[in-house]
Amino acid sequence: MADAGLERLAAWLKQQIGLDAASIGLGVIDSAVRARMTSCGTAGLDQYWALLQASQHERQQLIEAVVVPETWFFRDAPAFQAAVRHARALLTKQPHRAPVRLLSLPCSSGEEPYSLAMALLQAGLSPEQFRVDAVDISERALELARRGLYQHHSFRGAEPGLRERFFSVDTTGCRLHEVVRRPVRFHQGNLFAPELLAGEARGSYDIVFCRNVLIYFDRPTQQRAIGVLNDWLAEDGLLVVGPAEAALLLRQQFRLAESGISCTFHKASATEPPKPVVLSARTTILLQPAQRPAPLPVRRQLRPAPRPIASPLAAGPAPLAAAQQAADQGRFAEALALCEQHNKLHGPSAAAFYLMALVADASGQSQAAQDYYRKTLYLEPTHREALLQLASLLELAGNAAGAQRLYQRAQRGRDE
């Protein structure tokens, strides 16, 4: 397919849905366009472009051909646990308040919003105490979501007993019980459309899930999307993003939530003071909430240390596990020392270097973080989180070409 024609279509997709072609590769767009041209019987790219401009139906079909969802019930389960804790806290504070409002965007074929409903029901909330609005650009995905009928591959991340409690299983698949479906409402919409969730008040959602979407946007579009999410989120609301997107939020006006999950955020107050992060007894850095880089989690949140660590604890039988625990508790100097000890005892480890990168990234030491991410990738060239985090740091440093190469490597790894 002619490069100019393909680039024109890629530019159109970016205008319509914010998709950065580099994040998925022009080859994906090329394949989708070829499939649509075959389906429509158009003779060439110019003819297809004319059809695309004239037909709303075909515009939607092309978007759906490009947007390929990957989802399952309780994907990244700690995020749902964080949502439950936040909902409970709101109801404890105001027992007679209006229902807790949740937004899942994009919701794909419904596994995420239904997981939110099931998590809240399991936590003891009644269907009347919460409401989930679920939005996706794909009518095809929404049709599947509204049916509430799922196959076994949608349960790969679910806990045992989930199907028995919330589904009726027969030869057609697993059908959701009405108690789960009732609090969930589905809407077709575009994140950037002014008419998104028409009739709903801005700032009215207590919990917003928008996961693994921002990574497909370029930097200006990411900032625009974060602004939209910020508008929908209540002042004391919880925003949940994907692990590879955490750094983006802390470079905006967000702060890590106190939930132990480093991809959950609250709005940061404009008057919130800088927080000290200590790497050693000699080095203290003050990070403004709007500029603070985010740690990508191995398991849980890296919290700022309350005081300098005089000396690391002696390593136990598993230095890397101890390093993870120290990092989770904000004992960054200790975590780094334990990672180094692990590498001395067992040889260079991608997991150890990645944890060291997270600690440096969380502390605002960009160059050290870049070095550790590179060491991670030397040992494990397809480490997706390291690729995305290093690309983000390079982009912030003005190295757009280097960032682009890393984004492409991350996408190739995902496609394989």
Coordinates of C-alpha atoms in Angstrom, one line a residue:
M1 CA 0.0 0.0 0.0
A2 CA 1.3 3.4 -0.9
D3 CA 3.1 5.1 2.0
A4 CA 1.4 8.5 1.5
G5 CA -2.1 6.9 1.5
L6 CA -1.3 4.8 4.5
E7 CA 0.0 7.8 6.4
R8 CA -3.1 9.8 5.5
L9 CA -5.2 7.0 7.0
A10 CA -3.0 6.9 10.1
A11 CA -3.4 10.6 10.5
W12 CA -7.2 10.2 10.2
L13 CA -7.2 7.6 13.0
K14 CA -5.1 9.8 15.2
Q15 CA -7.6 12.7 14.7
Q16 CA -10.6 10.4 15.3
I17 CA -9.5 8.3 18.3
G18 CA -6.1 9.7 19.3
L19 CA -4.2 6.5 18.1
D20 CA -0.5 7.0 17.6
A21 CA 0.4 4.7 14.6
A22 CA 3.9 4.2 15.9
S23 CA 2.5 2.5 19.1
I24 CA 1.0 -0.4 17.1
G25 CA 3.0 -0.1 13.9
L26 CA 1.8 1.0 10.4
G27 CA 1.7 -2.7 9.5
V28 CA -1.3 -3.2 11.8
I29 CA -3.1 -0.3 10.1
D30 CA -2.2 -1.5 6.7
S31 CA -3.6 -5.0 7.4
A32 CA -6.9 -3.5 8.8
V33 CA -7.3 -1.2 5.8
R34 CA -6.7 -4.1 3.3
A35 CA -9.3 -6.2 5.1
R36 CA -11.8 -3.4 5.0
M37 CA -11.1 -2.7 1.3
T38 CA -11.6 -6.4 0.5
S39 CA -14.9 -6.4 2.5
C40 CA -16.1 -3.3 0.8
G41 CA -15.0 -4.3 -2.7
T42 CA -13.1 -1.0 -3.3
A43 CA -10.6 -1.0 -6.1
G44 CA -7.9 1.1 -4.6
L45 CA -6.8 3.3 -1.7
D46 CA -8.3 6.5 -3.2
Q47 CA -11.6 4.9 -3.7
Y48 CA -11.6 3.5 -0.2
W49 CA -10.7 7.0 1.2
A50 CA -13.7 8.5 -0.6
L51 CA -15.9 5.8 0.9
L52 CA -14.5 6.5 4.3
Q53 CA -15.3 10.2 4.0
A54 CA -18.9 9.4 2.9
S55 CA -19.9 6.6 5.2
Q56 CA -20.2 6.8 9.0
H57 CA -20.7 3.1 9.0
E58 CA -17.3 2.4 7.3
R59 CA -15.6 4.8 9.6
Q60 CA -16.8 2.8 12.5
Q61 CA -15.8 -0.4 10.9
L62 CA -12.3 0.7 10.2
I63 CA -11.9 1.9 13.8
E64 CA -13.2 -1.5 15.1
A65 CA -10.7 -3.3 12.8
V66 CA -7.8 -1.4 14.3
V67 CA -8.9 -1.5 17.9
V68 CA -8.2 -5.1 19.0
P69 CA -9.1 -5.5 22.7
E70 CA -7.3 -7.9 25.1
T71 CA -9.2 -8.3 28.4
W72 CA -10.4 -10.8 30.9
F73 CA -12.1 -10.9 34.3
F74 CA -10.1 -9.4 37.1
R75 CA -7.1 -8.5 35.0
D76 CA -4.5 -7.1 37.4
A77 CA -6.6 -8.1 40.5
P78 CA -5.0 -5.6 42.9
A79 CA -6.5 -2.7 41.0
F80 CA -10.0 -4.0 41.8
Q81 CA -9.0 -4.5 45.4
A82 CA -8.0 -0.8 45.5
A83 CA -11.4 0.1 44.0
V84 CA -13.2 -1.8 46.7
R85 CA -11.1 -0.2 49.5
H86 CA -11.9 3.3 48.1
A87 CA -15.6 2.6 47.7
R88 CA -15.8 1.2 51.3
A89 CA -14.0 4.3 52.6
L90 CA -16.5 6.6 50.9
L91 CA -19.4 4.7 52.3
T92 CA -17.9 4.5 55.8
K93 CA -17.5 8.3 55.7
Q94 CA -21.0 8.9 54.4
P95 CA -23.2 5.9 54.9
H96 CA -26.3 7.5 53.4
R97 CA -24.5 9.1 50.4
A98 CA -25.6 8.6 46.8
P99 CA -24.4 5.5 45.1
V100 CA -20.6 5.2 44.5
R101 CA -20.1 6.0 40.8
L102 CA -17.5 4.1 38.7
L103 CA -16.4 4.7 35.1
S104 CA -14.7 2.0 33.0
L105 CA -13.3 3.5 29.8
P106 CA -12.7 1.8 27.4
C107 CA -14.7 -1.2 28.7
S108 CA -14.1 -3.4 25.6
S109 CA -16.4 -6.5 25.8
G110 CA -17.4 -5.9 29.5
E111 CA -15.0 -7.9 31.6
E112 CA -13.6 -4.9 33.4
P113 CA -16.9 -3.2 34.4
Y114 CA -18.4 -6.5 35.4
S115 CA -15.3 -7.3 37.4
L116 CA -15.8 -4.0 39.3
A117 CA -19.4 -5.0 40.0
M118 CA -18.5 -8.5 41.2
A119 CA -15.7 -7.1 43.4
L120 CA -18.1 -4.7 45.1
L121 CA -20.8 -7.3 45.5
Q122 CA -18.2 -9.7 47.0
A123 CA -17.2 -7.0 49.4
G124 CA -20.8 -6.8 50.8
L125 CA -22.1 -3.8 48.8
S126 CA -25.6 -4.0 47.5
P127 CA -26.4 -3.3 43.8
E128 CA -28.1 -0.1 44.9
Q129 CA -24.9 1.3 46.5
F130 CA -22.9 1.7 43.3
R131 CA -23.3 2.3 39.6
V132 CA -20.8 1.5 36.8
D133 CA -20.8 3.4 33.6
A134 CA -18.9 1.6 30.9
V135 CA -17.8 3.2 27.6
D136 CA -16.2 1.9 24.5
I137 CA -15.8 3.2 20.9
S138 CA -16.6 -0.2 19.5
E139 CA -20.3 -1.1 19.0
R140 CA -19.2 -4.7 18.3
A141 CA -17.5 -4.9 21.7
L142 CA -20.5 -3.3 23.5
E143 CA -22.9 -5.8 21.9
L144 CA -20.9 -8.6 23.4
A145 CA -20.8 -6.8 26.7
R146 CA -24.5 -6.3 26.8
R147 CA -25.1 -10.0 26.1
G148 CA -23.2 -11.0 29.2
L149 CA -22.2 -14.3 27.8
Y150 CA -18.5 -15.3 28.1
Q151 CA -16.2 -18.2 27.2
H152 CA -13.5 -19.8 29.3
H153 CA -10.7 -17.6 28.1
S154 CA -12.3 -14.6 29.8
F155 CA -11.6 -16.3 33.2
R156 CA -7.8 -16.7 33.0
G157 CA -7.3 -14.2 35.8
A158 CA -10.3 -15.0 37.9
E159 CA -10.3 -16.5 41.3
P160 CA -11.7 -20.1 41.8
G161 CA -15.4 -20.1 42.4
L162 CA -16.2 -16.9 40.5
R163 CA -18.1 -18.7 37.8
E164 CA -20.1 -20.7 40.3
R165 CA -21.1 -17.6 42.2
F166 CA -21.9 -15.1 39.5
F167 CA -22.6 -17.1 36.3
S168 CA -24.9 -19.8 34.9
V169 CA -22.8 -22.3 32.9
D170 CA -24.3 -24.2 30.0
T171 CA -23.3 -25.4 26.5
T172 CA -23.3 -21.8 25.1
G173 CA -20.9 -20.5 27.7
C174 CA -21.0 -18.6 31.0
R175 CA -23.9 -16.2 31.4
L176 CA -23.7 -13.4 34.0
H177 CA -26.4 -13.3 36.7
E178 CA -28.7 -10.3 36.7
V179 CA -27.4 -9.0 40.0
V180 CA -24.1 -8.3 38.3
R181 CA -25.5 -6.8 35.2
R182 CA -28.0 -4.5 36.8
P183 CA -25.6 -1.8 38.2
V184 CA -23.6 -1.7 34.9
R185 CA -24.7 0.6 32.0
F186 CA -23.0 0.6 28.6
H187 CA -22.4 3.6 26.4
Q188 CA -20.9 4.0 22.9
G189 CA -18.5 6.9 22.9
N190 CA -15.1 8.4 22.1
L191 CA -12.8 9.6 24.9
F192 CA -12.3 12.9 23.1
A193 CA -15.8 13.5 21.9
P194 CA -17.5 16.5 23.5
E195 CA -20.7 14.5 23.8
L196 CA -19.1 11.7 25.8
L197 CA -21.5 10.7 28.6
A198 CA -24.0 13.4 27.7
G199 CA -26.1 14.4 30.6
E200 CA -23.6 13.2 33.2
A201 CA -22.0 15.8 35.5
R202 CA -18.2 16.4 35.2
G203 CA -16.4 15.6 38.3
S204 CA -19.0 13.1 39.4
Y205 CA -17.1 9.8 39.2
D206 CA -15.6 8.4 42.4
I207 CA -13.5 5.7 40.7
V208 CA -12.3 5.9 37.0
F209 CA -10.6 2.9 35.3
C210 CA -8.7 3.8 32.1
R211 CA -6.1 1.2 31.7
N212 CA -3.6 0.4 28.9
V213 CA -4.9 3.1 26.6
L214 CA -2.6 6.0 27.2
I215 CA 0.4 4.0 25.9
Y216 CA -1.2 4.1 22.4
F217 CA -1.2 7.9 22.3
D218 CA 1.6 10.3 21.6
R219 CA 2.6 12.8 24.3
P220 CA 0.2 15.7 23.4
T221 CA -2.7 13.2 23.1
Q222 CA -1.8 11.6 26.4
Q223 CA -1.9 15.0 28.1
R224 CA -5.2 15.7 26.5
A225 CA -6.6 12.3 27.6
I226 CA -5.4 12.8 31.1
G227 CA -7.1 16.2 31.1
V228 CA -10.4 14.5 30.1
L229 CA -10.0 11.9 32.9
N230 CA -9.2 14.6 35.4
D231 CA -12.5 16.4 34.4
W232 CA -14.6 13.3 35.0
L233 CA -12.9 12.4 38.3
A234 CA -14.4 13.6 41.6
E235 CA -12.1 15.7 43.8
D236 CA -11.5 12.8 46.2
G237 CA -11.8 10.2 43.4
L238 CA -9.5 7.3 42.5
L239 CA -8.0 7.0 39.0
V240 CA -6.6 3.6 37.9
V241 CA -4.3 3.3 34.9
G242 CA -2.1 0.5 33.5
P243 CA 1.3 -0.3 35.0
A244 CA 3.1 1.1 32.0
E245 CA 1.2 4.4 32.3
A246 CA 2.0 5.3 35.9
A247 CA 4.8 7.6 35.0
L248 CA 2.5 9.8 33.0
L249 CA 0.2 10.5 35.9
L250 CA 2.9 11.7 38.3
R251 CA 4.1 14.1 35.7
Q252 CA 0.7 15.6 35.8
Q253 CA -1.3 16.8 38.8
F254 CA -1.8 13.4 40.4
R255 CA -0.3 11.7 43.4
L256 CA -0.1 8.0 44.3
A257 CA -3.0 6.7 46.2
E258 CA -2.4 5.2 49.6
S259 CA -3.6 1.8 48.5
G260 CA -0.3 -0.1 48.0
I261 CA -0.8 -0.1 44.2
S262 CA 1.4 2.1 42.1
C263 CA -1.0 2.6 39.2
T264 CA -3.8 4.1 41.4
F265 CA -3.9 7.9 41.8
H266 CA -5.7 10.8 43.4
K267 CA -5.7 14.4 42.2
A268 CA -2.9 16.3 43.7
S269 CA -3.7 19.5 45.5
A270 CA -2.1 22.6 44.0
T271 CA -0.9 23.5 47.5
E272 CA 0.5 20.1 48.3
P273 CA 4.1 20.5 49.5
P274 CA 7.0 18.7 47.9
K275 CA 7.7 15.2 49.3
P276 CA 11.2 14.2 50.3
V277 CA 12.6 11.0 48.8
V278 CA 15.7 9.6 50.3
L279 CA 18.1 7.3 48.5
S280 CA 20.9 7.5 51.0
A281 CA 22.0 9.4 54.1
R282 CA 23.8 11.8 51.8
T283 CA 21.2 12.4 49.0
T284 CA 17.8 13.9 49.5
I285 CA 15.7 15.1 46.6
L286 CA 12.5 17.2 46.7
L287 CA 10.0 16.2 44.1
Q288 CA 7.0 18.3 43.1
P289 CA 3.9 16.2 42.7
A290 CA 3.3 17.4 39.1
Q291 CA 6.8 16.4 38.1
R292 CA 7.5 13.3 40.1
P293 CA 8.2 10.2 37.8
A294 CA 6.2 7.1 38.7
P295 CA 7.6 3.8 39.6
L296 CA 6.2 0.9 37.6
P297 CA 5.3 -1.8 40.0
V298 CA 6.8 -5.3 40.2
R299 CA 4.0 -6.0 42.7
R300 CA 3.1 -3.0 44.8
Q301 CA 3.7 0.7 45.3
L302 CA 7.1 2.2 46.1
R303 CA 6.5 4.8 48.8
P304 CA 8.7 7.7 49.8
A305 CA 10.8 6.9 52.8
P306 CA 10.0 8.9 56.0
R307 CA 13.7 9.2 57.0
P308 CA 17.2 8.4 55.8
I309 CA 18.3 4.8 56.1
A310 CA 21.6 4.6 58.0
S311 CA 22.6 1.1 56.7
P312 CA 20.8 -1.7 54.9
L313 CA 19.7 -4.8 56.7
A314 CA 21.6 -7.9 56.2
A315 CA 20.2 -10.0 53.4
G316 CA 18.2 -13.1 54.2
P317 CA 18.0 -16.2 52.1
A318 CA 16.2 -14.3 49.3
P319 CA 17.9 -10.9 48.8
L320 CA 15.6 -9.9 45.8
A321 CA 12.4 -10.6 47.7
A322 CA 13.8 -8.6 50.7
A323 CA 14.7 -5.8 48.3
Q324 CA 11.2 -5.8 46.9
Q325 CA 9.8 -5.5 50.5
A326 CA 12.2 -2.7 51.4
A327 CA 11.2 -0.8 48.2
D328 CA 7.5 -1.3 49.0
Q329 CA 8.1 0.3 52.4
G330 CA 10.1 3.2 51.0
R331 CA 13.5 2.0 52.3
F332 CA 15.2 2.8 49.0
A333 CA 18.8 2.7 50.0
E334 CA 18.3 -0.7 51.5
A335 CA 16.5 -1.9 48.4
L336 CA 19.4 -0.9 46.2
A337 CA 22.0 -2.5 48.4
L338 CA 20.0 -5.8 48.5
C339 CA 19.6 -5.8 44.7
E340 CA 23.4 -5.3 44.4
Q341 CA 23.9 -8.2 46.9
H342 CA 21.6 -10.4 44.8
N343 CA 23.6 -9.7 41.7
K344 CA 26.8 -10.5 43.5
L345 CA 25.4 -13.8 44.9
H346 CA 23.5 -15.0 41.8
G347 CA 25.0 -13.0 38.9
P348 CA 23.4 -10.1 37.0
S349 CA 19.6 -10.3 37.1
A350 CA 17.1 -8.5 34.9
A351 CA 14.6 -8.5 37.8
A352 CA 17.2 -6.9 40.1
F353 CA 18.2 -4.2 37.6
Y354 CA 14.5 -3.5 36.9
L355 CA 13.7 -3.0 40.6
M356 CA 16.8 -0.7 40.9
A357 CA 15.4 1.3 37.9
L358 CA 12.0 1.6 39.6
V359 CA 13.7 2.9 42.7
A360 CA 15.8 5.5 40.8
D361 CA 12.8 6.5 38.7
A362 CA 10.6 7.0 41.8
S363 CA 13.4 9.2 43.2
G364 CA 13.7 11.5 40.3
Q365 CA 17.1 10.2 39.3
S366 CA 16.4 9.9 35.6
Q367 CA 19.9 9.1 34.3
A368 CA 20.4 6.4 36.9
A369 CA 17.0 5.0 36.0
Q370 CA 17.9 5.0 32.3
D371 CA 21.1 3.1 33.1
Y372 CA 19.3 0.4 35.1
Y373 CA 16.6 0.0 32.5
R374 CA 19.2 -0.5 29.8
K375 CA 20.9 -3.1 32.0
T376 CA 17.5 -4.8 32.3
L377 CA 17.1 -4.8 28.6
Y378 CA 20.6 -6.1 28.0
L379 CA 19.7 -9.2 30.0
E380 CA 16.1 -9.4 28.9
P381 CA 15.6 -7.6 25.5
T382 CA 11.9 -8.1 25.4
H383 CA 11.1 -6.8 28.9
R384 CA 8.0 -4.8 27.9
E385 CA 7.7 -2.6 31.0
A386 CA 11.4 -1.6 30.9
L387 CA 11.1 -0.8 27.2
L388 CA 8.0 1.5 27.8
Q389 CA 9.5 3.2 30.9
L390 CA 12.9 3.9 29.2
A391 CA 11.0 5.2 26.1
S392 CA 9.1 7.5 28.3
L393 CA 12.2 8.8 30.0
L394 CA 14.0 9.3 26.6
E395 CA 11.0 11.2 25.3
L396 CA 11.0 13.5 28.3
A397 CA 14.7 14.1 27.7
G398 CA 14.0 15.1 24.1
N399 CA 15.3 11.9 22.4
A400 CA 12.2 11.3 20.3
A401 CA 14.0 8.9 17.9
G402 CA 15.3 6.7 20.7
A403 CA 11.9 6.6 22.3
Q404 CA 10.3 5.7 19.1
R405 CA 12.6 2.7 18.6
L406 CA 11.8 1.4 22.0
Y407 CA 8.1 1.8 21.5
Q408 CA 8.4 -0.2 18.3
R409 CA 10.3 -2.9 20.1
A410 CA 7.7 -3.1 22.8
Q411 CA 5.0 -3.5 20.2
R412 CA 6.9 -6.2 18.3
G413 CA 7.2 -8.1 21.5
R414 CA 3.5 -7.9 22.2
D415 CA 2.7 -9.1 18.7
E416 CA 4.9 -12.2 18.9

